[in-house]
Short mmCIF file of C-alpha atoms in Angstrom, two decimals:
data_model
loop_
_atom_site.label_atom_id
_atom_site.label_comp_id
_atom_site.label_asym_id
_atom_site.label_seq_id
_atom_site.Cartn_x
_atom_site.Cartn_y
_atom_site.Cartn_z
CA ASN A 1 143.33 97.49 148.20
CA ALA A 2 145.79 100.53 149.06
CA GLY A 3 148.35 99.05 146.27
CA VAL A 4 151.96 100.36 146.94
CA THR A 5 152.49 102.76 150.00
CA GLN A 6 155.50 104.56 150.53
CA THR A 7 156.25 106.84 153.42
CA PRO A 8 157.41 109.62 154.05
CA LYS A 9 156.29 111.45 151.03
CA PHE A 10 159.16 114.07 151.75
CA GLN A 11 162.11 114.13 153.78
CA VAL A 12 165.10 116.54 154.43
CA LEU A 13 168.40 114.81 155.59
CA LYS A 14 171.89 116.15 156.86
CA THR A 15 174.73 114.85 155.54
CA GLY A 16 176.00 111.59 157.16
CA GLN A 17 172.51 111.23 158.52
CA SER A 18 170.77 107.62 158.06
CA MET A 19 167.25 106.71 157.41
CA THR A 20 164.84 104.18 155.93
CA LEU A 21 162.20 104.45 153.16
CA GLN A 22 159.03 102.37 153.93
CA CYS A 23 157.55 100.40 151.01
CA ALA A 24 154.80 97.95 151.59
CA GLN A 25 152.19 96.43 149.15
CA ASP A 26 148.98 94.38 149.72
CA MET A 27 148.59 92.49 146.38
CA ASN A 28 150.81 89.46 147.29
CA HIS A 29 153.35 90.50 144.46
CA GLU A 30 156.37 88.33 144.44
CA TYR A 31 158.72 91.15 142.80
CA MET A 32 159.51 94.59 144.34
CA SER A 33 161.94 97.21 143.42
CA TRP A 34 163.39 100.48 144.48
CA TYR A 35 164.34 103.20 141.71
CA ARG A 36 165.57 106.56 142.07
CA GLN A 37 164.72 109.47 139.84
CA ASP A 38 167.16 112.37 138.95
CA PRO A 39 166.47 115.47 136.80
CA GLY A 40 166.53 114.68 133.12
CA MET A 41 166.86 111.03 133.73
CA GLY A 42 164.66 107.99 133.67
CA LEU A 43 164.35 105.94 136.56
CA ARG A 44 167.51 103.94 137.89
CA LEU A 45 166.98 100.42 139.52
CA ILE A 46 168.54 100.32 143.30
CA HIS A 47 167.48 96.86 144.67
CA TYR A 48 165.11 94.68 143.63
CA SER A 49 163.78 91.21 145.25
CA VAL A 50 162.07 88.25 143.52
CA GLY A 51 160.46 87.01 146.94
CA ALA A 52 160.66 87.03 150.53
CA GLY A 53 164.34 86.57 151.85
CA ILE A 54 165.96 87.41 148.17
CA THR A 55 167.21 90.65 147.19
CA ASP A 56 170.03 91.65 144.66
CA GLN A 57 171.57 94.81 143.28
CA GLY A 58 170.45 96.65 140.42
CA GLU A 59 172.23 99.64 138.55
CA VAL A 60 172.84 101.97 141.14
CA PRO A 61 173.25 100.05 144.77
CA ASN A 62 176.12 101.96 146.58
CA GLY A 63 175.08 103.75 149.54
CA TYR A 64 171.60 101.90 149.92
CA ASN A 65 170.48 98.49 151.74
CA VAL A 66 167.38 96.30 151.49
CA SER A 67 165.70 93.33 153.16
CA ARG A 68 162.87 91.81 152.24
CA SER A 69 161.65 89.58 155.45
CA THR A 70 157.74 89.26 154.34
CA THR A 71 156.05 89.34 151.34
CA GLU A 72 154.54 92.82 151.70
CA ASP A 73 157.49 95.06 152.87
CA PHE A 74 160.77 96.03 151.27
CA PRO A 75 162.22 99.04 153.00
CA LEU A 76 165.20 100.91 151.67
CA ARG A 77 167.92 102.23 154.15
CA LEU A 78 170.35 104.71 153.47
CA LEU A 79 173.40 104.24 155.43
CA SER A 80 175.08 107.58 155.36
CA ALA A 81 173.31 110.04 153.21
CA ALA A 82 175.06 112.11 150.84
CA PRO A 83 173.78 115.15 148.54
CA SER A 84 174.24 112.99 145.35
CA GLN A 85 171.60 110.88 146.99
CA THR A 86 168.87 113.89 146.66
CA SER A 87 166.22 112.36 144.65
CA VAL A 88 162.98 111.19 144.00
CA TYR A 89 162.34 107.52 145.10
CA PHE A 90 160.01 104.80 143.83
CA CYS A 91 159.19 101.77 145.05
CA ALA A 92 157.44 99.47 142.56
CA SER A 93 155.79 95.77 142.50
CA SER A 94 154.26 93.31 140.36
CA LEU A 95 152.75 89.85 140.60
CA VAL A 96 156.29 88.25 139.31
CA ALA A 97 159.23 89.27 137.75
CA GLY A 98 158.99 88.49 134.34
CA GLY A 99 156.03 88.52 131.81
CA PRO A 100 153.50 91.39 130.91
CA GLY A 101 152.66 92.03 134.38
CA GLU A 102 152.97 95.67 134.91
CA GLN A 103 154.84 97.26 137.66
CA TYR A 104 152.55 99.33 140.38
CA PHE A 105 154.57 102.34 141.21
CA GLY A 106 153.76 104.02 145.14
CA PRO A 107 153.74 107.64 145.15
CA GLY A 108 157.41 108.61 145.69
CA THR A 109 159.38 109.91 148.33
CA ARG A 110 161.14 112.83 147.62
CA LEU A 111 164.44 113.24 149.63
CA THR A 112 166.70 116.28 149.87
CA VAL A 113 170.28 115.57 151.66
CA THR A 114 171.86 119.14 152.54
CA ALA B 1 175.58 101.55 125.53
CA GLN B 2 172.23 102.88 126.18
CA LYS B 3 169.84 100.12 126.51
CA ILE B 4 166.60 102.27 125.79
CA THR B 5 167.09 105.63 123.64
CA GLN B 6 164.47 108.08 123.65
CA THR B 7 165.61 110.66 121.14
CA GLN B 8 162.84 112.92 121.41
CA PRO B 9 163.55 115.06 124.84
CA GLY B 10 160.40 117.33 124.24
CA MET B 11 157.56 117.59 121.72
CA PHE B 12 154.64 119.75 121.04
CA VAL B 13 151.57 118.59 119.39
CA GLN B 14 148.11 120.41 118.43
CA GLU B 15 145.18 118.76 120.42
CA LYS B 16 143.07 116.12 118.40
CA GLU B 17 146.15 115.01 116.56
CA ALA B 18 147.80 111.80 116.40
CA VAL B 19 151.69 111.63 117.84
CA THR B 20 154.30 109.05 117.60
CA LEU B 21 156.87 108.98 120.69
CA ASP B 22 160.09 107.08 119.73
CA CYS B 23 161.90 104.27 121.53
CA THR B 24 164.86 102.28 120.27
CA TYR B 25 166.44 99.11 122.49
CA ASP B 26 169.42 97.14 122.50
CA THR B 27 169.28 93.52 123.61
CA SER B 28 170.74 90.64 122.68
CA ASP B 29 167.97 88.61 124.82
CA GLN B 30 165.33 86.63 122.69
CA SER B 31 162.96 87.16 125.49
CA TYR B 32 162.59 90.50 126.71
CA GLY B 33 159.22 93.00 127.39
CA LEU B 34 158.76 96.62 126.73
CA PHE B 35 156.66 98.97 128.50
CA TRP B 36 155.46 102.60 128.45
CA TYR B 37 154.66 104.47 131.35
CA LYS B 38 153.60 108.10 131.61
CA GLN B 39 154.18 110.45 134.52
CA PRO B 40 152.07 113.71 134.79
CA SER B 41 153.38 116.77 136.67
CA SER B 42 151.82 115.23 139.88
CA GLY B 43 154.47 112.60 139.72
CA GLU B 44 152.99 109.27 139.59
CA MET B 45 153.89 106.35 137.41
CA ILE B 46 151.14 105.15 135.24
CA PHE B 47 151.40 102.07 133.28
CA LEU B 48 150.12 102.52 129.71
CA ILE B 49 151.21 99.57 127.48
CA TYR B 50 153.14 96.25 127.44
CA GLN B 51 154.76 94.39 124.33
CA GLY B 52 156.26 91.09 124.55
CA SER B 53 159.23 90.22 122.08
CA TYR B 54 157.25 86.95 120.96
CA ASP B 55 153.87 88.98 120.48
CA GLU B 56 153.43 88.98 116.76
CA GLN B 57 150.74 91.69 116.84
CA ASN B 58 151.20 95.27 117.84
CA ALA B 59 149.81 96.00 121.48
CA THR B 60 146.92 98.25 121.50
CA GLU B 61 145.14 99.59 124.99
CA GLY B 62 142.25 102.24 124.01
CA ARG B 63 143.81 105.60 122.51
CA TYR B 64 147.42 103.95 123.01
CA SER B 65 149.04 101.50 120.50
CA LEU B 66 152.89 100.33 120.32
CA ASN B 67 154.35 100.00 116.95
CA PHE B 68 156.69 97.10 117.53
CA GLN B 69 159.21 96.86 114.61
CA LYS B 70 161.51 93.77 116.34
CA ALA B 71 164.53 93.90 113.38
CA ARG B 72 164.68 97.47 114.10
CA LYS B 73 164.59 97.45 117.63
CA SER B 74 162.10 99.85 118.09
CA ALA B 75 158.88 100.12 120.18
CA ASN B 76 157.34 103.65 119.25
CA LEU B 77 154.22 104.80 121.26
CA VAL B 78 151.18 106.00 119.01
CA ILE B 79 148.48 108.13 120.61
CA SER B 80 145.70 108.82 118.68
CA ALA B 81 143.46 111.76 118.99
CA SER B 82 145.47 113.39 121.57
CA GLN B 83 144.02 115.34 124.48
CA LEU B 84 144.92 118.11 126.85
CA GLY B 85 145.52 115.50 129.83
CA ASP B 86 147.97 113.83 127.76
CA SER B 87 150.52 116.11 128.64
CA ALA B 88 152.86 114.46 130.63
CA MET B 89 156.53 112.70 130.45
CA TYR B 90 156.34 109.29 128.87
CA PHE B 91 158.93 106.74 129.43
CA CYS B 92 159.71 103.79 127.48
CA ALA B 93 161.41 101.03 129.52
CA MET B 94 162.48 97.45 128.86
CA ARG B 95 162.70 93.97 130.87
CA GLU B 96 165.20 91.55 129.68
CA ARG B 97 165.04 87.68 131.01
CA ASP B 98 168.80 87.41 131.02
CA SER B 99 168.94 90.39 133.13
CA ASN B 100 166.89 88.96 135.87
CA TYR B 101 163.89 91.03 134.56
CA GLN B 102 165.51 94.28 135.75
CA LEU B 103 163.58 97.19 134.47
CA ILE B 104 165.79 99.28 132.24
CA TRP B 105 164.33 102.90 131.50
CA GLY B 106 164.89 105.47 128.79
CA ALA B 107 165.43 109.02 129.81
CA GLY B 108 161.66 110.18 128.76
CA THR B 109 159.89 112.49 126.32
CA LYS B 110 158.18 115.20 127.40
CA LEU B 111 154.84 115.46 125.84
CA ILE B 112 152.82 119.06 125.70
CA ILE B 113 149.87 119.16 123.84
CA LYS B 114 148.50 122.36 122.46
CA PRO B 115 144.67 123.55 122.74
#
């Protein structure tokens, strides 16, 4: 199992550009989520999905879109990048939404918006 | 209001000593779970331990234990016999049923183990 994979690992964007951060998992997990981590802060939930075809907003969804057309993939789209979106982005998955199941994290994408 | 509060931004501990990292939480949900994760300087998130709100026993995983005091809404992580490799950021997080199981995170504690 590869676990949770994220691409790219690093990205630099100019203000106004759009891009998609890729996330995939091969563990047949129902629950997937995207977080951002800013210096001195914990992770903040951007969007999450409890299964294919179902997505919902987290704490900081503005400026981001997601879709979940398959169980395996959960891409995050930045519509028009802004410097405030400079952050480290983590994708995570777990077998189900609740219960004791840990969330498995990808290695992260470090995004800089200039 | 903060859902998860970690009051210790940083801690220094001598190697081989035990260390307690504080975490208090705020919820009115009866069904919730508490997690601790470790983030070394390399950046990955490593799951350490889980405590469910209905679990009567404190969770333990090797050198990690969770001191769960439900009435006080605290879920402190205890690391016994600390090692140099324990130096990292430590995050407490909570998942509530009523919030559709979204994971809410504290700001973290930076732990440095001194030789």
